[in-house]
XYZ file of C-alpha atoms in Angstrom:
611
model
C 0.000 0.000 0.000
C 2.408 2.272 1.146
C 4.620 1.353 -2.320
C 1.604 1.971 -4.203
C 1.322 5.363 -2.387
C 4.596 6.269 -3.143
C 4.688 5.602 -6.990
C 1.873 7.913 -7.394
C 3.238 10.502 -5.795
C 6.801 10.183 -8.193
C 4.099 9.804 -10.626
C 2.415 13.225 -9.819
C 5.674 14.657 -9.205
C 7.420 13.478 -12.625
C 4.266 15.120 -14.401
C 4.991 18.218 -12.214
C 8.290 18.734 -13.332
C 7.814 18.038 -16.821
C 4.915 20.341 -17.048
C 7.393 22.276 -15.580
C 10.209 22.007 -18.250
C 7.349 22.434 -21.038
C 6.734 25.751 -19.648
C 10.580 26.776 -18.603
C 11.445 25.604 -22.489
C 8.386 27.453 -24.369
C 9.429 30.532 -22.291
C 13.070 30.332 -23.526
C 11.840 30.033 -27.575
C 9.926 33.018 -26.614
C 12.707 34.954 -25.527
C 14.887 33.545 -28.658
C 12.163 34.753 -31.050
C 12.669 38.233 -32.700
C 15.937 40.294 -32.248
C 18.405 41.125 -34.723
C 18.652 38.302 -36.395
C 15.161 38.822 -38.157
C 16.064 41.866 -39.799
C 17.630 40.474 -42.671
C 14.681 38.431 -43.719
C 12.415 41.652 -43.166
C 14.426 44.469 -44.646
C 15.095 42.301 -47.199
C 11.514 41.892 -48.001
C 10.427 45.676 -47.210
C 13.565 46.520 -49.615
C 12.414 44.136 -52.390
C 9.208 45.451 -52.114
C 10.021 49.187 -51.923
C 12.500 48.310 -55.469
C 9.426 46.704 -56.849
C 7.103 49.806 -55.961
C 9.405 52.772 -57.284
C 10.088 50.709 -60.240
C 6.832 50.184 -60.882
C 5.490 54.044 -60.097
C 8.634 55.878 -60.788
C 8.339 56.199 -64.606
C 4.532 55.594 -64.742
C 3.506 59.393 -66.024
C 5.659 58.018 -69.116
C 4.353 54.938 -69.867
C 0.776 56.526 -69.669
C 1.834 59.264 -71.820
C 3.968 57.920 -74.109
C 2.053 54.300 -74.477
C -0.956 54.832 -73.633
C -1.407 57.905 -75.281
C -3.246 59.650 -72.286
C -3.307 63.611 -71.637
C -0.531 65.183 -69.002
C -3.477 66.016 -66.560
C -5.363 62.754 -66.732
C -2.412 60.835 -66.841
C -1.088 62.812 -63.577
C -4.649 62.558 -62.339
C -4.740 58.647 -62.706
C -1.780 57.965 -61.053
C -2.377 60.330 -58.173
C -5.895 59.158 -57.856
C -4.541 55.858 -57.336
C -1.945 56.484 -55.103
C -4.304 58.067 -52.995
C -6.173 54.373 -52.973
C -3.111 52.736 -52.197
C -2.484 54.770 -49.413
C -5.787 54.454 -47.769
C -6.367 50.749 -48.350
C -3.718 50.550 -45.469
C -6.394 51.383 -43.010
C -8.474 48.244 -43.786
C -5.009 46.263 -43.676
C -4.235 47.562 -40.169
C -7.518 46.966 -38.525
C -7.375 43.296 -39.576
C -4.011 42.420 -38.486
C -4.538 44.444 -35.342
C -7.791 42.646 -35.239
C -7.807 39.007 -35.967
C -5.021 38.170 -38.591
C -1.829 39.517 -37.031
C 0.578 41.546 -39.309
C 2.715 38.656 -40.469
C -0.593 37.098 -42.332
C -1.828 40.252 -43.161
C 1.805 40.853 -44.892
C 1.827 37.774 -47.102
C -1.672 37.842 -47.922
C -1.315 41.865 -49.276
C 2.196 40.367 -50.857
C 0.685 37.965 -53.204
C -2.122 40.484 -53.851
C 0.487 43.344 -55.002
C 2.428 40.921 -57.124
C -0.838 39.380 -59.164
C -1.122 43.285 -60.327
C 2.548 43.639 -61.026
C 2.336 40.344 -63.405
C -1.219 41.788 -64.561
C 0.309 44.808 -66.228
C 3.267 43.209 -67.407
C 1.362 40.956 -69.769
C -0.471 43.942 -70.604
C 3.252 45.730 -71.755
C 4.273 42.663 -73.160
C 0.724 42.428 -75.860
C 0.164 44.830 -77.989
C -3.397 44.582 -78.077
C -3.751 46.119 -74.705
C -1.910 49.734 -75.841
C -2.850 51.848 -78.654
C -0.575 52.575 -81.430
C 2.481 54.284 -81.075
C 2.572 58.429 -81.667
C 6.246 59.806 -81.556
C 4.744 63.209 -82.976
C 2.643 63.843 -79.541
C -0.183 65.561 -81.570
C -3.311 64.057 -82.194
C -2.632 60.811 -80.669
C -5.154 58.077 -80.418
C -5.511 57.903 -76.863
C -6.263 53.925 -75.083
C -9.355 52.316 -75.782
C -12.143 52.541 -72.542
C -11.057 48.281 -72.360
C -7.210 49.140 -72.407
C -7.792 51.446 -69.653
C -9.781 48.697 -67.441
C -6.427 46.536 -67.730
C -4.550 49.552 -66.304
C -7.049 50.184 -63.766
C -7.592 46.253 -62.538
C -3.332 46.439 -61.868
C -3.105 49.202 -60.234
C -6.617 48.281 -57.790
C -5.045 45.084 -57.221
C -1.633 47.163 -56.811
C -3.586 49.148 -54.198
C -5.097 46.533 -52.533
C -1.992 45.146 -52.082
C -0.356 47.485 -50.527
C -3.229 47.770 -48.195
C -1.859 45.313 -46.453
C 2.434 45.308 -46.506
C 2.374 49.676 -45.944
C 0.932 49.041 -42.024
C 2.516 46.111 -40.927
C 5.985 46.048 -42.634
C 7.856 48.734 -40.295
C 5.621 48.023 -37.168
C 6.143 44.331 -37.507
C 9.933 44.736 -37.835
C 9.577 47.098 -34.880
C 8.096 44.579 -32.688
C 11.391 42.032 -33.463
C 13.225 44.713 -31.695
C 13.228 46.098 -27.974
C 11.982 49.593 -29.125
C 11.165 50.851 -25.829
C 11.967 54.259 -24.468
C 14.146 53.161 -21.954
C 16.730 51.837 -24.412
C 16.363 55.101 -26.774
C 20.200 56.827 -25.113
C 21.620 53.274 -25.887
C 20.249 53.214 -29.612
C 23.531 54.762 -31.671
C 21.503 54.324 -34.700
C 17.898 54.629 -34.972
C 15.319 51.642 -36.009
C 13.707 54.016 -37.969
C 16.887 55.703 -39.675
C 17.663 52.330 -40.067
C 14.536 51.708 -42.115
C 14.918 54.395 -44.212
C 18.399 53.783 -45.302
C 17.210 50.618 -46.522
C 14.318 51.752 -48.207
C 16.552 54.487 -49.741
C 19.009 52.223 -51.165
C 16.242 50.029 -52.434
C 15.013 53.003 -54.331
C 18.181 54.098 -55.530
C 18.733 50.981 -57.659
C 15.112 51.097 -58.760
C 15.428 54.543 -60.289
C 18.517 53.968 -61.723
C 18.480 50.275 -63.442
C 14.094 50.002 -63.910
C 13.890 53.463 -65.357
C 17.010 52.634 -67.394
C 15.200 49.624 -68.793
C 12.181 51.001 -69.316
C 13.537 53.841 -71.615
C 16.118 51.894 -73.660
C 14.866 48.679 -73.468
C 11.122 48.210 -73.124
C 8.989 48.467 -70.387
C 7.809 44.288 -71.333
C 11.007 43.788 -69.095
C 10.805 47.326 -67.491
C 7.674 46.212 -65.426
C 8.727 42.885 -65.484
C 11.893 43.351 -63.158
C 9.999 45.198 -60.768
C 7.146 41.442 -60.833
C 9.907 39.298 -60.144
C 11.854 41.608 -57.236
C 8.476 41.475 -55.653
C 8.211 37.528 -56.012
C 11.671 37.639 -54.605
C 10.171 39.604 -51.713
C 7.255 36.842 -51.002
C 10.407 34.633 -50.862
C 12.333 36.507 -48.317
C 10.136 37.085 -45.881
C 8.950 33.458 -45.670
C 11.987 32.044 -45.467
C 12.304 34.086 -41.785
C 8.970 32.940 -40.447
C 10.404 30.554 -38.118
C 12.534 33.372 -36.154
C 9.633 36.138 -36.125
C 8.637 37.251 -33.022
C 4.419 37.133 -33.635
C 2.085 39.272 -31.077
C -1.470 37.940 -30.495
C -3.792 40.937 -31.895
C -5.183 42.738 -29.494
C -9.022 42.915 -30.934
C -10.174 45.611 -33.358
C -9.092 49.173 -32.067
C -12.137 50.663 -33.368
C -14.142 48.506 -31.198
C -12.385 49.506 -28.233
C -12.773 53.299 -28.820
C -15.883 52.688 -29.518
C -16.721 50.869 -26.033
C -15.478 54.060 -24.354
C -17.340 56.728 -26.229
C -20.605 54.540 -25.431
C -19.667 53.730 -22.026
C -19.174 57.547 -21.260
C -22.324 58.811 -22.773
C -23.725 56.351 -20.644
C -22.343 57.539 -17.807
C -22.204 61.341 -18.990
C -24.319 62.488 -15.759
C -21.855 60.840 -13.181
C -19.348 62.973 -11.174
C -16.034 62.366 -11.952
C -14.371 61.134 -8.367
C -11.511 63.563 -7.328
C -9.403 61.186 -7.589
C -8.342 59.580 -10.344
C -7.065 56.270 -8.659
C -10.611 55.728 -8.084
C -11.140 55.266 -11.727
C -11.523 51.602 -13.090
C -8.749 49.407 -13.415
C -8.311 46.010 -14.695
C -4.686 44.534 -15.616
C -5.601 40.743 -15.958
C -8.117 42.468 -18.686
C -5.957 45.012 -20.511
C -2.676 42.172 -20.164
C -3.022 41.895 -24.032
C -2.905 45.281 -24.894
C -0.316 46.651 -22.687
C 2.637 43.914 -22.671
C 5.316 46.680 -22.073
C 3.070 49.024 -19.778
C -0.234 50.247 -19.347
C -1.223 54.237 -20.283
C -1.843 56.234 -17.167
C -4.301 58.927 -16.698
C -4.112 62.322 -18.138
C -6.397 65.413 -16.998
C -6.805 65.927 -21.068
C -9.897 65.334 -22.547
C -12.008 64.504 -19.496
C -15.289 64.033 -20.861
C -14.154 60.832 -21.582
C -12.871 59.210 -17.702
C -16.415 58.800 -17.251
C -16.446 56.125 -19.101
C -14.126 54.669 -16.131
C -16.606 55.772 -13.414
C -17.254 52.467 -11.177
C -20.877 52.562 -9.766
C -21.776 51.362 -7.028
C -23.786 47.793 -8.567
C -20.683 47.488 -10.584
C -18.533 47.114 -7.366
C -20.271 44.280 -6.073
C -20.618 42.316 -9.494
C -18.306 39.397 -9.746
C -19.105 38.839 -13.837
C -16.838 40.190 -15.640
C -16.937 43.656 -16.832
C -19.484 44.958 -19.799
C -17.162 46.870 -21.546
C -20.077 48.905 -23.613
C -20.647 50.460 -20.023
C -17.186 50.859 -17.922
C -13.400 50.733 -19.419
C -10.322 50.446 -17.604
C -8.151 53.593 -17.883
C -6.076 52.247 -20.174
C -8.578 52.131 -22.906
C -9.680 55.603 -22.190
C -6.159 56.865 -22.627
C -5.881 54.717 -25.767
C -8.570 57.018 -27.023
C -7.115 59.990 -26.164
C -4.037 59.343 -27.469
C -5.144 59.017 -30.805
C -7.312 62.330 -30.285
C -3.731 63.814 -29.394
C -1.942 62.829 -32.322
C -5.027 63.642 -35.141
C -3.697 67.461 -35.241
C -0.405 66.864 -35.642
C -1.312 63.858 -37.942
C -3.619 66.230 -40.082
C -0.662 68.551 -40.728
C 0.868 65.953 -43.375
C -2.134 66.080 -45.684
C -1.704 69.479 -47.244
C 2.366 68.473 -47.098
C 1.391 65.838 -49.434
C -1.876 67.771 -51.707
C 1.256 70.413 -52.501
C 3.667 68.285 -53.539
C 1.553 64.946 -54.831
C 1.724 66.210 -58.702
C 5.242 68.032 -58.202
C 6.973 64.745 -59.491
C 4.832 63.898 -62.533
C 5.230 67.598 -64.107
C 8.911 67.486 -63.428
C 9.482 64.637 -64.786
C 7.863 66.411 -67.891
C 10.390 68.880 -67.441
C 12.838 67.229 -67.238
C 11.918 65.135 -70.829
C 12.354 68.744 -72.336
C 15.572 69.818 -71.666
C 19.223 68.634 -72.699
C 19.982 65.349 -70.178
C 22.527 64.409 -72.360
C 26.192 62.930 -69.974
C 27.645 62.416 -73.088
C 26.946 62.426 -76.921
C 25.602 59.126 -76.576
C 24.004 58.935 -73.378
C 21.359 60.582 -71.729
C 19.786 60.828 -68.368
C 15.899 59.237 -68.048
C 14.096 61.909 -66.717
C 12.323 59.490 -64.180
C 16.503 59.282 -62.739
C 16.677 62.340 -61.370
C 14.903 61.608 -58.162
C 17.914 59.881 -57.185
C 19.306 63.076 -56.271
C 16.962 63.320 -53.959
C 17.342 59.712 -52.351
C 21.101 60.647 -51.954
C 20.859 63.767 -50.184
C 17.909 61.422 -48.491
C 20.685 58.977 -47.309
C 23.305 60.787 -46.615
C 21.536 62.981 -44.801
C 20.455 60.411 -42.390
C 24.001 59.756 -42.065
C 24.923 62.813 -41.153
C 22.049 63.662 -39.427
C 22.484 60.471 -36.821
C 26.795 60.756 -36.496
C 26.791 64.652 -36.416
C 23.677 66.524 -36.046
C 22.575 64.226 -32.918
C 25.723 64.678 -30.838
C 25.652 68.275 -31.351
C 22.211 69.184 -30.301
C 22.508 67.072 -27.475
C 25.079 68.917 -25.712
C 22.773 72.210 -25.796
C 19.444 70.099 -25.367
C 20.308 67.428 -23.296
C 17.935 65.315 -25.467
C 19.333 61.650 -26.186
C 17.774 62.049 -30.070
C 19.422 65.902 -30.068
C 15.840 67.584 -30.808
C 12.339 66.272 -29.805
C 10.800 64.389 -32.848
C 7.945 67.599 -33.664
C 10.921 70.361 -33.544
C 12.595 67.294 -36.525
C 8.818 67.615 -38.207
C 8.833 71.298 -38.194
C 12.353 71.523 -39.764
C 11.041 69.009 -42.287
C 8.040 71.528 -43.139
C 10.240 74.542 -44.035
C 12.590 72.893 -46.159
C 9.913 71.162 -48.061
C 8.650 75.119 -48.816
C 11.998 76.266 -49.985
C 11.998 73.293 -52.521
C 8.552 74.142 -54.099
C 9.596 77.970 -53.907
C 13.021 77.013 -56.144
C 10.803 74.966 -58.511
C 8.995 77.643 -59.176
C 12.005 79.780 -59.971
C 13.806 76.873 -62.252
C 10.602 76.559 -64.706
C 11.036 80.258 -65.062
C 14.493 79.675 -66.082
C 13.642 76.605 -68.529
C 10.673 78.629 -70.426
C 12.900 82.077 -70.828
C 15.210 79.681 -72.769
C 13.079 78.265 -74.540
C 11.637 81.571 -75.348
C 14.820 83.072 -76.576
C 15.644 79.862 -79.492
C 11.680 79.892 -80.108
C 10.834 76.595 -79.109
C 7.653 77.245 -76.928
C 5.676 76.174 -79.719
C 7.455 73.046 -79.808
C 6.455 70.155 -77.277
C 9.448 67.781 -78.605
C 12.080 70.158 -79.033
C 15.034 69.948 -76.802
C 15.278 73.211 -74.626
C 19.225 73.903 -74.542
C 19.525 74.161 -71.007
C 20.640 71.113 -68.794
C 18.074 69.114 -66.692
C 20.804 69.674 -63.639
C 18.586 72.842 -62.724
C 16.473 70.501 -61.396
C 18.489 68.891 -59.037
C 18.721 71.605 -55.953
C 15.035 71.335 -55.875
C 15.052 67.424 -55.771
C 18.149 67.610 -52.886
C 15.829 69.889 -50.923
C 13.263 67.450 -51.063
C 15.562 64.975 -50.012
C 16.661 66.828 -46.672
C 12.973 67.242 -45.645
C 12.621 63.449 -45.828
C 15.473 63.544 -43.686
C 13.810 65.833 -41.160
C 10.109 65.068 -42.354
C 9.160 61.586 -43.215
C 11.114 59.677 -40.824
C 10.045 61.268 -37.744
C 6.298 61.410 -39.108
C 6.845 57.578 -38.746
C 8.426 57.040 -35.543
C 6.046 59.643 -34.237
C 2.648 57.714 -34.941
C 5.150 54.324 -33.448
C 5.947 55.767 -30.464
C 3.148 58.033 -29.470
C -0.055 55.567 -30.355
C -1.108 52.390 -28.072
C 1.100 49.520 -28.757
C -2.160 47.663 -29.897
C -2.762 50.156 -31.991
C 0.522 50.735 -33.848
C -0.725 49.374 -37.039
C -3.316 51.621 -37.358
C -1.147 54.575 -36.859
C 0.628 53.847 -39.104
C -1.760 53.517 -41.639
C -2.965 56.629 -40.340
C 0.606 57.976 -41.951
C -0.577 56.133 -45.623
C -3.923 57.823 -45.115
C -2.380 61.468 -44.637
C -0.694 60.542 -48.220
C -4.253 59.507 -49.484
C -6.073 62.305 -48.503
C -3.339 64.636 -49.435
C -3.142 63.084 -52.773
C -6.983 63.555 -53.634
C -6.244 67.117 -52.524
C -3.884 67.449 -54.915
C -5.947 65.840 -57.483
C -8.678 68.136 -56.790
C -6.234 71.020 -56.777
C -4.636 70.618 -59.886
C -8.088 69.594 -61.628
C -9.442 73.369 -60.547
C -6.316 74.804 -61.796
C -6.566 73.031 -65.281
C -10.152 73.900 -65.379
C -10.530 77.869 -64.228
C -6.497 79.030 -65.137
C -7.772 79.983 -68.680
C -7.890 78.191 -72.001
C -4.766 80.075 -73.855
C -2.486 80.513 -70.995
C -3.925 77.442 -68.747
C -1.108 76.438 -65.885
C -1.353 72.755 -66.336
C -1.622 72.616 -70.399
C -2.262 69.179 -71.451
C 0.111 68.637 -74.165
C 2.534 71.735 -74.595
C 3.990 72.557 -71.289
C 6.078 75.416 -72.451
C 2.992 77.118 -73.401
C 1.487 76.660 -69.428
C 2.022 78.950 -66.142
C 3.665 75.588 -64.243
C 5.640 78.439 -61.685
C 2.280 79.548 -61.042
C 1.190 76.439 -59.730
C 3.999 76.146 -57.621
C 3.485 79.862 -55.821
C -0.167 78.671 -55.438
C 1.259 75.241 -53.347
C 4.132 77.130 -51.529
C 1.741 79.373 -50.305
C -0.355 76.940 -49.046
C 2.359 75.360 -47.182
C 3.046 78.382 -45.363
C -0.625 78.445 -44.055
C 0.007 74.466 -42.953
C 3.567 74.807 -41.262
C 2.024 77.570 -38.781
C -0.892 75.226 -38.233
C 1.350 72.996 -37.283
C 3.677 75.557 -35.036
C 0.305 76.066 -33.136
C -0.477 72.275 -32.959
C 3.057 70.949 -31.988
C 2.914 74.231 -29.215
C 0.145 72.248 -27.075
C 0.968 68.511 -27.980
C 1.345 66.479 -25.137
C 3.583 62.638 -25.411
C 1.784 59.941 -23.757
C 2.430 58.851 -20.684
C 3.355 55.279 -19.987
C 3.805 52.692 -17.056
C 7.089 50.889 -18.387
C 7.323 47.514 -17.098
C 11.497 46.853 -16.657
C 11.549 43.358 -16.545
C 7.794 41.634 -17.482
C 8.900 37.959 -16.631
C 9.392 39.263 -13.857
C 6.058 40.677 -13.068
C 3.572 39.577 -10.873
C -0.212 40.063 -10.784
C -0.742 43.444 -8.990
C -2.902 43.209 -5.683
C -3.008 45.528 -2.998
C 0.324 44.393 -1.236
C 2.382 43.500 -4.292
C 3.023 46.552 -6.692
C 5.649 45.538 -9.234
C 8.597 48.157 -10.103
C 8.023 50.677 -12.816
C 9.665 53.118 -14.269
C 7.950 55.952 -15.893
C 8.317 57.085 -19.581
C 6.961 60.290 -18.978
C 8.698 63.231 -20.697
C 9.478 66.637 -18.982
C 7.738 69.664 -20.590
C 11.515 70.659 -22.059
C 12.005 67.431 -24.103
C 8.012 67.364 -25.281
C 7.215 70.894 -26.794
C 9.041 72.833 -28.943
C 11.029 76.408 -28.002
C 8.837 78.745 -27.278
C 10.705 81.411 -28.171
């Protein structure tokens, strides 16, 4: 008996410790998921990706022109239209991997969406029957059949919908490999994000110079087709790193959640806030999925909305579990808030991007007019150009991160030299000097062209070289330095962690509003600028007012950069609950508080000068 007794308890205690083990060994493949060692399989996807993209887009105005036969306006109209669809079909990508699908799905499921409209309009290069005939003269043209257009349009929707899901979930998944809390920011030499960039940079450096190569002096059957099979090679990449990738659970659709607090505090609208805010609802077993590296704490902005977190007094005494249409933890409610906070400053890249969505197509038009030859037998594509731009792009992050940094921090004290909305700011001027020396170029190009009596001519070579072009390009460059990266990290870091998809689609939607701004803006110009001296002609655009439509944008920009002055004045960053060490963590009762450390910024690092 007592034998008996005694092999059921080594029994029980054998399935003890191997239960045991099973736990002690899932928690170390945990920890060995993610880290460093996942960025080559993701950056070499995102930089696949980004080569197939500029290569695809890059010298699009051209094929439509020159292949398709379609006017300057409704070509440039077309592209930006869809652009603008591309860049809000990231929203719908973002609330499914944040909601069900996780981004890693969400990634290869937009990934084999993108590439079936890269091979789509390949084939439709490749045929002739799906292009009208050629017209080297440029004057009456037959433009592409209504069907020939509904091939174009089916690649670039699928395009769009593609990209719906890869633009969200690419740099925020990559992100989440990495420890990219704010405790660790002194330590980071070189930033993720800078990181990112580079990469993407490089990745559209080659793009712009060997795809637009091909596509002028080759054919654009293997001109789009490069651009299909870097994409395949893209698929490829980032499946082969599957096994390493740190995956988080989602965190249930974001929308819902702000929703359950908007509801639960008009609910509640007629209850007295407590004076204390620690009397506000709580729950950490509840918010565990959506706060794995700290909950938000409370903020006195925006309180309307702490009602929500009211606790009655039948409330207190249930034991169900909480009906989150009628009480949210404060978490939630400061999920809600945060995203209120950010909309301004969010809002301020949409007329950035109306301003300067068409800047590219006409300048590319430009540049098609005037002498790019290197040599007598070699000449520039005009779609190249823009890699002055991604140079000054990359080696400005280069010196931005080994020089600028080190310097500002000895006056500011701030690990990242300036706070990320003084970086945005900066970004916002420059962009405003390059529209302002655009303007100021195409006077240049049309006085020369005035003087050898070639405005009449659309073909003509203007004898002045296309290098005019390039300060305005390296300007644009430095405020992608200043502008675009920070716009990024900024929606990263100050949104909920379960929500970090979504902001960053909120940085594609920006772009897609922006661009249907700009398509609206440039479609009033065409229309009420005049019919003999219209600003946006359609086929001659010596004979058009282009500097015009560049005082008209720079202007605007002016009005937008002290909106955002005001906006950036009264932001407040998010405060956050940083948990050190979370295996380490305990449940929270009343007699064991784990350690924290707060992210919370002081008012010196979080606004800019004042004066």
């Amino acid at each position: 008996m007592k034998t008996t007794l005694q092999m059921e308890l080594a029994r029980e205690q054998m399935a003890d410790d191997e239960k045991q083990k099973k736990i002690e060994d899932e928690k170390k493949t945990k920890r060995q998921l993610g880290g460093i060692k996942t960025m080559p399989f993701v950056l070499a996807n995102e930089m696949c990706d980004r080569f197939a993209t500029t290569g695809f887009h890059a010298n699009m105005i051209t094929y439509l022109t020159q292949e398709l036969n379609m006017p300057l306006v409704k070509a440039s109209n077309t592209l930006t239209n869809f652009g603008g669809t591309a860049s809000f079909t990231p929203l719908i990508g973002a609330l499914i991997a944040d909601s069900f699908a996780g981004r890693f799905w969400t990634i290869m499921a937009g990934s084999l969406i993108y590439e079936l409209g890269l091979v789509s309009i390949t084939i439709s290069a490749i045929l002739p029957m799906f292009h009208p005939p050629q017209c080297p003269s440029q004057t009456n043209c037959k433009e592409a059949s209504a069907s020939q257009l509904w091939v174009l349009y089916i690649s670039l929707l699928l395009t769009s919908l593609g990209s719906g899901g890869i633009r969200p979930c690419v740099v925020t998944f990559a992100a989440d490999q990495l420890d990219m809390t704010k405790s660790s920011v002194a330590s980071r030499r070189w930033n993720f994000f800078n990181w990112y960039y580079f990469c993407m940079g490089m990745a559209t450096l080659t793009a712009l110079t060997v795809v637009v190569y091909i596509q002028d002096n080759v054919g654009w059957g293997w001109g789009l087709g490069v651009p299909t099979i870097a994409m395949a090679l893209s698929i490829l990449a980032f499946l082969l790193g599957s096994p390493f990738y740190k995956r988080l659970k989602p965190g249930g659709s974001p929308l819902v959640r702000m929703a359950q607090v908007v509801v639960a505090a008009t609910k509640k609208r007629k209850e007295a806030l407590p004076a204390d805010s620690a009397l506000l609802y709580e729950n950490r077993e509840l918010d565990a999925d959506i706060s794995l590296h700290g909950r938000l704490t409370h903020t006195n902005q925006f309180r309307w909305f702490d009602k929500a977190a009211i606790t009655t007094d039948g409330e207190r005494t249930d034991s169900k579990p909480p009906n989150l249409w009628r009480i949210a933890t404060v978490h939630r409610v400061e999920e809600l808030k945060s995203i209120i906070r950010m909309l301004p400053i969010w809002a301020a890249g949409i007329l950035l991007v109306a301003s300067s969505s068409h800047q590219h197509s006409f300048t590319i038009q430009q540049a098609r007019s005037m002498n790019r030859h290197l040599s007598r037998s070699f000449e520039i594509p005009p779609a190249t150009l823009s890699i002055f731009g991604i140079v000054t792009m990359l080696s400005g992050l280069v010196l931005y991160e080994r020089l600028f940094v080190p310097f500002a921090r000895r006056f500011t004290r701030n690990p990242s030299g300036i706070t990320c909305l003084q970086r945005m700011g900066v970004g916002f001027a420059v962009n405003i000097l390059a529209t302002v020396v655009a303007s100021f170029v195409e006077i240049k190009r049309k006085a020369v062209a005035a003087n050898h009596n070639l405005l009449d001519d659309p073909k003509a070579t203007i004898p002045i070289s296309v290098f005019w072009l390039v300060p305005q390009f390296c300007l644009h460059g430095v405020a992608e330095v200043f502008m675009s990266v920070e716009h990024m990290e900024f929606l990263y870091d100050q949104s909920p962690e379960s929500m970090r998809s979504s902001a960053a689609a909120l940085y594609w939607i920006a772009i897609s509003m922006g661009n249907y701004a700009g398509t609206l803006m440039v479609s009033l110009v065409h229309k009420y600028s005049g019919k003999k001296s219209n600003w946006l002609p359609d086929r001659n655009l010596n004979r058009g007012r282009l500097e015009y439509y560049y005082w008209l944008v720079s202007g605007i920009q002016v009005i937008n950069l002290l909106y955002y002055v005001v906006c950036a004045w009264f932001y407040t960053y998010k405060p956050l609950e940083e948990i050190c060490k979370p295996e380490e963590v305990v449940e929270l009762t009343r007699d064991k508080i784990p350690f924290f450390v707060s992210d919370k910024k002081s008012d010196e690092e979080t606004e800019l000068p004042r004066n």
